[in-house]
Coordinates of C-alpha atoms in Angstrom, one line a residue:
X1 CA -61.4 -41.9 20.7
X2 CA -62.4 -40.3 17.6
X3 CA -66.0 -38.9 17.8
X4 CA -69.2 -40.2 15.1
X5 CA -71.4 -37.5 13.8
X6 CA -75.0 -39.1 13.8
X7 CA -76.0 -39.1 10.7
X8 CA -78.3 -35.9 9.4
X9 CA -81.8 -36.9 9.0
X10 CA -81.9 -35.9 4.7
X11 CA -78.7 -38.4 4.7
X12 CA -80.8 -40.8 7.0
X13 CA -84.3 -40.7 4.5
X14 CA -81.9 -41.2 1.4
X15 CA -80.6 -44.5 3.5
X16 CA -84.4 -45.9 4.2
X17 CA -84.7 -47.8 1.4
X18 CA -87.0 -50.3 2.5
X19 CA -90.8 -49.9 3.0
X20 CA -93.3 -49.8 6.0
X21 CA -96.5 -51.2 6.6
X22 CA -98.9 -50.7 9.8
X23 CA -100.1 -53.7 11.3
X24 CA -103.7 -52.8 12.6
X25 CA -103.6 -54.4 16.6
X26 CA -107.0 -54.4 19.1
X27 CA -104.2 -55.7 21.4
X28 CA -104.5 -53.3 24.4
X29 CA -102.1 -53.1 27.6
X30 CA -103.8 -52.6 31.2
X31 CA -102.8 -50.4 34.3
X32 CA -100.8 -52.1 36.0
X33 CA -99.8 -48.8 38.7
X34 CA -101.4 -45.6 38.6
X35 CA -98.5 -43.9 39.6
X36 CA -99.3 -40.5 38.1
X37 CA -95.8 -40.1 37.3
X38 CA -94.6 -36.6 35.4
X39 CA -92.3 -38.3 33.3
X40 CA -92.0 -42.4 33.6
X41 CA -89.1 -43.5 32.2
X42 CA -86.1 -46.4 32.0
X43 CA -88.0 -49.5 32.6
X44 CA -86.0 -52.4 33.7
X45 CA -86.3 -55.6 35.0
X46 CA -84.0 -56.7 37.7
X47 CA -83.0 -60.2 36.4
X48 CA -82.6 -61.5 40.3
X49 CA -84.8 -59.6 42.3
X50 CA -87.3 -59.9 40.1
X51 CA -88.5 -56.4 40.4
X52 CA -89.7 -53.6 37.8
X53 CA -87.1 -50.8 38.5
X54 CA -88.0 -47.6 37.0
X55 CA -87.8 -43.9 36.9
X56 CA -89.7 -40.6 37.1
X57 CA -87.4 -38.1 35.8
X58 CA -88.9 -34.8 36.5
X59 CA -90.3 -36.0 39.7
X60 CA -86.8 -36.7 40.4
X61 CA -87.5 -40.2 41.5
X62 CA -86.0 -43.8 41.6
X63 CA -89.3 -46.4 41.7
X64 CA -88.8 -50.4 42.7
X65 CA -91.5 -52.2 42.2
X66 CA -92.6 -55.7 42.9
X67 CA -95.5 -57.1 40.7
X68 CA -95.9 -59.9 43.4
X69 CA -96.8 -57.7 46.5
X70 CA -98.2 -54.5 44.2
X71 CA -95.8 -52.4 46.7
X72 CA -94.2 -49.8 44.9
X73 CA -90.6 -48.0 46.4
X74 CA -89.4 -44.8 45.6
X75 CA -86.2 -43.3 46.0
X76 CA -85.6 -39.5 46.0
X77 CA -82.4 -38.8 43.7
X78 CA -82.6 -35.0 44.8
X79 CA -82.0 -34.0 41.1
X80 CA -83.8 -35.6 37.9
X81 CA -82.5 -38.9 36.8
X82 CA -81.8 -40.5 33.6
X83 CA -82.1 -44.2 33.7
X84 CA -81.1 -46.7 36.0
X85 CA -79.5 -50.3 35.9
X86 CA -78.3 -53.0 38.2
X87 CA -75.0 -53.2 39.5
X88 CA -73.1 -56.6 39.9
X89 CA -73.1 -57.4 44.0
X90 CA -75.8 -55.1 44.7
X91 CA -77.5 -51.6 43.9
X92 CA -77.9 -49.8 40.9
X93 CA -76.1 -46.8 38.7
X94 CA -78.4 -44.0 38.2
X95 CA -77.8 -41.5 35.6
X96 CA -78.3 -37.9 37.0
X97 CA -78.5 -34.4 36.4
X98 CA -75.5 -33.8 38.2
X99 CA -73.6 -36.9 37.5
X100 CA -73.1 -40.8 37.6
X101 CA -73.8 -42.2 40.8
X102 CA -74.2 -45.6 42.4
X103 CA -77.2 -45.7 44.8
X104 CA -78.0 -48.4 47.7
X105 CA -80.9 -49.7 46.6
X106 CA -81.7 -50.2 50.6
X107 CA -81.0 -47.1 52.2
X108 CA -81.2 -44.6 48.9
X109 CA -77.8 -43.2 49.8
X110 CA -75.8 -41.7 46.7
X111 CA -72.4 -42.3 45.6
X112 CA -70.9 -39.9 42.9
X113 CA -68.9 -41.5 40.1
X114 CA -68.4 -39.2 37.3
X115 CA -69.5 -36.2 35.8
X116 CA -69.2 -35.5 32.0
X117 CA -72.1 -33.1 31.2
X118 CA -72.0 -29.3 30.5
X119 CA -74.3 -27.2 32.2
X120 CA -77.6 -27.4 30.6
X121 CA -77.1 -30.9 29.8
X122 CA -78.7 -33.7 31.6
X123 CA -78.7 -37.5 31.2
X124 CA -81.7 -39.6 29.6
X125 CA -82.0 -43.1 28.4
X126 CA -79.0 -46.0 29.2
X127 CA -77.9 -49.5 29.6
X128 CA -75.6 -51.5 29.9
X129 CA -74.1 -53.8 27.2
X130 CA -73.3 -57.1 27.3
X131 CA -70.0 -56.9 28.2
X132 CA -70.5 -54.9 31.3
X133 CA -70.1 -51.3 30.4
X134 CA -72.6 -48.4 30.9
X135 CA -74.2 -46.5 27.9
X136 CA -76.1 -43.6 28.7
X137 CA -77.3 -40.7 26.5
X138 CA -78.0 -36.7 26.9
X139 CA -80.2 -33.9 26.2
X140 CA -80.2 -30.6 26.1
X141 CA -82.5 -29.1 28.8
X142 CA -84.5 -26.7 25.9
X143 CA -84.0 -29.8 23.4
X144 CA -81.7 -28.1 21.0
X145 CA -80.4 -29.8 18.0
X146 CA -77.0 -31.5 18.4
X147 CA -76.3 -30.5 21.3
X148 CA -75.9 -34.3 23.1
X149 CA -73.6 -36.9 23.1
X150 CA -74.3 -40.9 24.0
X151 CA -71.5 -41.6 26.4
X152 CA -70.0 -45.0 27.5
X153 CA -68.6 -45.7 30.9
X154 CA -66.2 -48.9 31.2
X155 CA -66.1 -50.9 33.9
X156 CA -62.7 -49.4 34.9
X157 CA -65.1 -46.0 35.8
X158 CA -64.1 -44.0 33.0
X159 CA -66.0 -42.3 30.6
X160 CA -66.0 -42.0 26.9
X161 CA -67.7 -39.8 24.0
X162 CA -69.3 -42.1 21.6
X163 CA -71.4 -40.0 19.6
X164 CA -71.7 -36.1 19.7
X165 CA -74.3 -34.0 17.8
X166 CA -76.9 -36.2 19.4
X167 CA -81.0 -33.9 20.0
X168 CA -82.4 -36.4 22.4
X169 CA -80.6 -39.7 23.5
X170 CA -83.2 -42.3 24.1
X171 CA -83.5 -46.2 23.7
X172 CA -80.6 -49.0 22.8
X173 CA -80.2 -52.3 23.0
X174 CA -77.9 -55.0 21.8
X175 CA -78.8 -57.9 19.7
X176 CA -78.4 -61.3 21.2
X177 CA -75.4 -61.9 19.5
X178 CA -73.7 -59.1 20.7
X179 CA -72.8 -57.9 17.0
X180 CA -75.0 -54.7 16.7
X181 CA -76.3 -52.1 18.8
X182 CA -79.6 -50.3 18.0
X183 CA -80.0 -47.0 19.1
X184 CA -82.6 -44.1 19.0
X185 CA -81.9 -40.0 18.7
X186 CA -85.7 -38.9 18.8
X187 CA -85.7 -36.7 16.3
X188 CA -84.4 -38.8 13.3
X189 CA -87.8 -40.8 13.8
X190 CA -85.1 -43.9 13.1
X191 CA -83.6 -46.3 14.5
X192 CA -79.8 -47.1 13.8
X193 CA -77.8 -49.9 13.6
X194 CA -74.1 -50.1 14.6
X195 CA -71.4 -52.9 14.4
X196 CA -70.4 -53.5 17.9
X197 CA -67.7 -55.2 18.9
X198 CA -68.3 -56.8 22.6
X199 CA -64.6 -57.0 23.3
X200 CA -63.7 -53.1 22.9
X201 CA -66.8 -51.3 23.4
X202 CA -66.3 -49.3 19.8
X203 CA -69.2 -49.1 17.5
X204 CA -69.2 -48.6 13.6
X205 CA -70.9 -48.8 10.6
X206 CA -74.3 -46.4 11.7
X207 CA -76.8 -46.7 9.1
X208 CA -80.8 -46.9 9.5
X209 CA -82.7 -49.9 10.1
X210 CA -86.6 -48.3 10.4
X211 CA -87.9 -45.7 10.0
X212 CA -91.0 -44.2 11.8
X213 CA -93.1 -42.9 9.2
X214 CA -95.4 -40.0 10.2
X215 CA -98.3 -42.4 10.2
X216 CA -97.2 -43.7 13.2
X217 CA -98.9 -40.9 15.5
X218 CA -95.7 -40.2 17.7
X219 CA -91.5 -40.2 18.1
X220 CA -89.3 -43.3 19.1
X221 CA -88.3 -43.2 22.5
X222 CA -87.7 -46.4 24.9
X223 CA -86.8 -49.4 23.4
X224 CA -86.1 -53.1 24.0
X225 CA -85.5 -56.2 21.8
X226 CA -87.2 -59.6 22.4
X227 CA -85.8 -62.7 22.7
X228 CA -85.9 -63.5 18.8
X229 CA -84.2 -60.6 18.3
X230 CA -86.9 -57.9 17.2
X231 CA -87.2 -54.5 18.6
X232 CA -89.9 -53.4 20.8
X233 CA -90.3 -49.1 20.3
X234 CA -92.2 -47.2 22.6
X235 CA -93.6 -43.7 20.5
X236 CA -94.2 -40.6 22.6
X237 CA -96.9 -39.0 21.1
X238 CA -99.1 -41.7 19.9
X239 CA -100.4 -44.0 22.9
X240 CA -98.7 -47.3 21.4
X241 CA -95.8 -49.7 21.8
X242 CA -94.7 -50.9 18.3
X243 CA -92.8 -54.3 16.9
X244 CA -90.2 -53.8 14.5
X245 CA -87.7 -56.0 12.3
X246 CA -84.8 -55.0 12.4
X247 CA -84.0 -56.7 9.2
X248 CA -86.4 -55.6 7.1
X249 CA -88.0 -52.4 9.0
X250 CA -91.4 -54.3 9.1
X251 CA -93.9 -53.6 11.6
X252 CA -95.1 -56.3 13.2
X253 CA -97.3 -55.6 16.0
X254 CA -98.7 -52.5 17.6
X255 CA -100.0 -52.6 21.1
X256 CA -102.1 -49.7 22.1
X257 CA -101.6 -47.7 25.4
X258 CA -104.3 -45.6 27.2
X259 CA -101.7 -42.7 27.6
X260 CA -100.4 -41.1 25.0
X261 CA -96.9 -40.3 26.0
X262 CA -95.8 -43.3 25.9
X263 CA -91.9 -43.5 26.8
X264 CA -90.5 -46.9 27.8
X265 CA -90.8 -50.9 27.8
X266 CA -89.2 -53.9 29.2
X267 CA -90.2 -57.1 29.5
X268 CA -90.4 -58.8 33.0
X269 CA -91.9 -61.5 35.0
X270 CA -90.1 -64.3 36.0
X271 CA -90.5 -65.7 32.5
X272 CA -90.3 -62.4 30.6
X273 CA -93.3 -62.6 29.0
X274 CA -95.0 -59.6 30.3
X275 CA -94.3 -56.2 28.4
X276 CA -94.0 -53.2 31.3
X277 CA -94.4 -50.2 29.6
X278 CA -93.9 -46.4 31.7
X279 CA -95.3 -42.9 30.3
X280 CA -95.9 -39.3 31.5
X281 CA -98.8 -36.8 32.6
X282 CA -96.0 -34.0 31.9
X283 CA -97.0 -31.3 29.1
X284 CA -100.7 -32.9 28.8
X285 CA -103.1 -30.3 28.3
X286 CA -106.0 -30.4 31.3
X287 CA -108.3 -31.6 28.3
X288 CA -106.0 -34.4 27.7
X289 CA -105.8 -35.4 31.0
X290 CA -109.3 -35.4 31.2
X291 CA -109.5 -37.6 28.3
X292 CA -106.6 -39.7 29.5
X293 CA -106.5 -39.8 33.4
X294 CA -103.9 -42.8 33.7
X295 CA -101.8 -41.0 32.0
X296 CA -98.2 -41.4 34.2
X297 CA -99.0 -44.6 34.7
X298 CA -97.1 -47.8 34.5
X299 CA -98.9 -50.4 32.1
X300 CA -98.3 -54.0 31.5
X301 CA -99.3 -56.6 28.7
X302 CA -98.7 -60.3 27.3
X303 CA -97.4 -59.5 23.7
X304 CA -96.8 -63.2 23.3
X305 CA -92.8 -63.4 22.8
X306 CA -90.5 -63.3 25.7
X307 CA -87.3 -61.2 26.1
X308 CA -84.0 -61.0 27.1
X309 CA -82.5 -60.1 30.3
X310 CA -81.6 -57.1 31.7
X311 CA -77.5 -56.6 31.8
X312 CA -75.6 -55.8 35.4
X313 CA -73.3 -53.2 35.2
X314 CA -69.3 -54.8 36.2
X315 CA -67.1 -52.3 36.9
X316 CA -65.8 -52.2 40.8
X317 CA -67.6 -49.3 42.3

């Protein structure tokens, strides 16, 4: 398959042609797990168990947790992971350091799939699309620029290039009529927009839909879309979950977080109207965590739209 340069962030700015306005918001969430986590990530929302799975990916951890009972299981991936999603029949894919694998989401045992990564490469942020297939994204372990790709892995197990030249891989979604895929490299402080065609798998036609201006107070990192079709960012940096359109790059809400590396969201509860968000105590100053002690937490709030749910990874494992 022939490989897509992302799109240089000058060539990016001269796309953004349409403006931004901040919404102010008092909206605020509340802790929902003081998990302390060094680096929550990869919120999902297990359409069938009804269970917040999640991720702490230096802590090298798999979380499951169950808003019903409070109880909160972890996992032990032995190596720091990625992202996780659901498998079809049972278990889930985790995205590792060292590879693909399928874990048993009773026992924790690890099953290697595939390995596509250099060394000093590990995975980050993934889903699958609506199709089936698994997207996940890389990053360079010192961050440097271009180094990534954003790989898809089909449901036949095998695992193809989609975009190299990628900083830091982070949040995607698919709009609810499987036409376009939005996707986040941190560093652009954008989001793009691809044609995606649910059949094949192939993406085309990248070109920006927002842009995070500076204002904002942070980076785009998690995302997830609602169920009208707007785009729910999470920005590391600035303590906040914002609202896009995708349309018009609008802002439309901004909920504020009390931690402010804020790094994923997905909605949940049995009528996905409750916004989960994760974020990190990693590379907080002590004065920060001082000022921010629930910082690693996991945070939930009502933002008053419901989403979408969560896509199983089919491919026979």
């Amino acid at each position: 398959m022939k490989k897509m340069l992302l799109l240089s962030p000058l060539f990016l700015c001269l796309m953004a042609t349409v403006a931004f306005r901040f919404v102010q918001s008092t909206t605020t969430a509340a802790l929902e797990l003081d998990a302390k986590a060094r680096l929550g990530e990869g919120a999902l929302w297990h359409p069938t168990e009804n269970k917040l799975y999640w991720i702490d990916i230096e802590g090298e951890k798999l979380h499951v947790y169950d808003p019903a009972t409070k109880k909160d299981t972890e996992f032990l991936a032995g190596a720091r992971i990625g992202t996780v999603v659901p498998v079809q029949g049972g278990g889930a894919l985790v995205a590792l350091q060292n590879g693909i694998h399928k874990i048993d989401t009773k026992t924790g045992k690890l099953t290697f799939i595939a390995n596509p990564l250099k060394e000093g490469i590990r995975f980050n942020d993934g889903k699958s699309d609506p199709a089936g297939r698994f997207w996940v994204g890389s990053m360079a372990l010192d961050s440097k620029k271009g180094a990534a790709s954003l790989y898809r892995m089909d449901k036949d197990r095998s695992v193809h290039e989609v975009l190299d030249s990628v900083t830091i891989s982070n949040g995607i979604v698919w709009s609810p009529d499987k036409k376009t895929m939005y996707y986040v490299d941190t560093p652009t402080m954008a989001v793009q927009a691809f044609d995606y065609n649910n059949e094949t798998g192939e993406i085309s036609n990248g070109r920006v839909v927002i842009r995070i201006p500076q204002s904002a107070g942070g980076a785009p990192d998690g995302m997830t879309i609602d169920a009208e079709g707007k785009l729910w960012v999470a920005l590391w940096g600035a303590g906040a979950v914002t609202r896009w359109d995708p349309a018009t790059g609008e802002l439309l809400q901004r909920i504020e977080v009390p931690a402010p590396h804020t790094t994923s969201v997905a909605f949940g509860g049995k009528n996905l109207d409750k916004l989960y968000i994760t974020s990190a105590r990693e590379w907080l100053s002590p004065e920060q965590l001082e000022k921010y002690p629930l910082s690693g937490g996991l945070f939930v709030v009502e933002p008053g739209v419901r989403g979408v749910p969560a896509e199983f990874y089919e491919g026979a494992l």
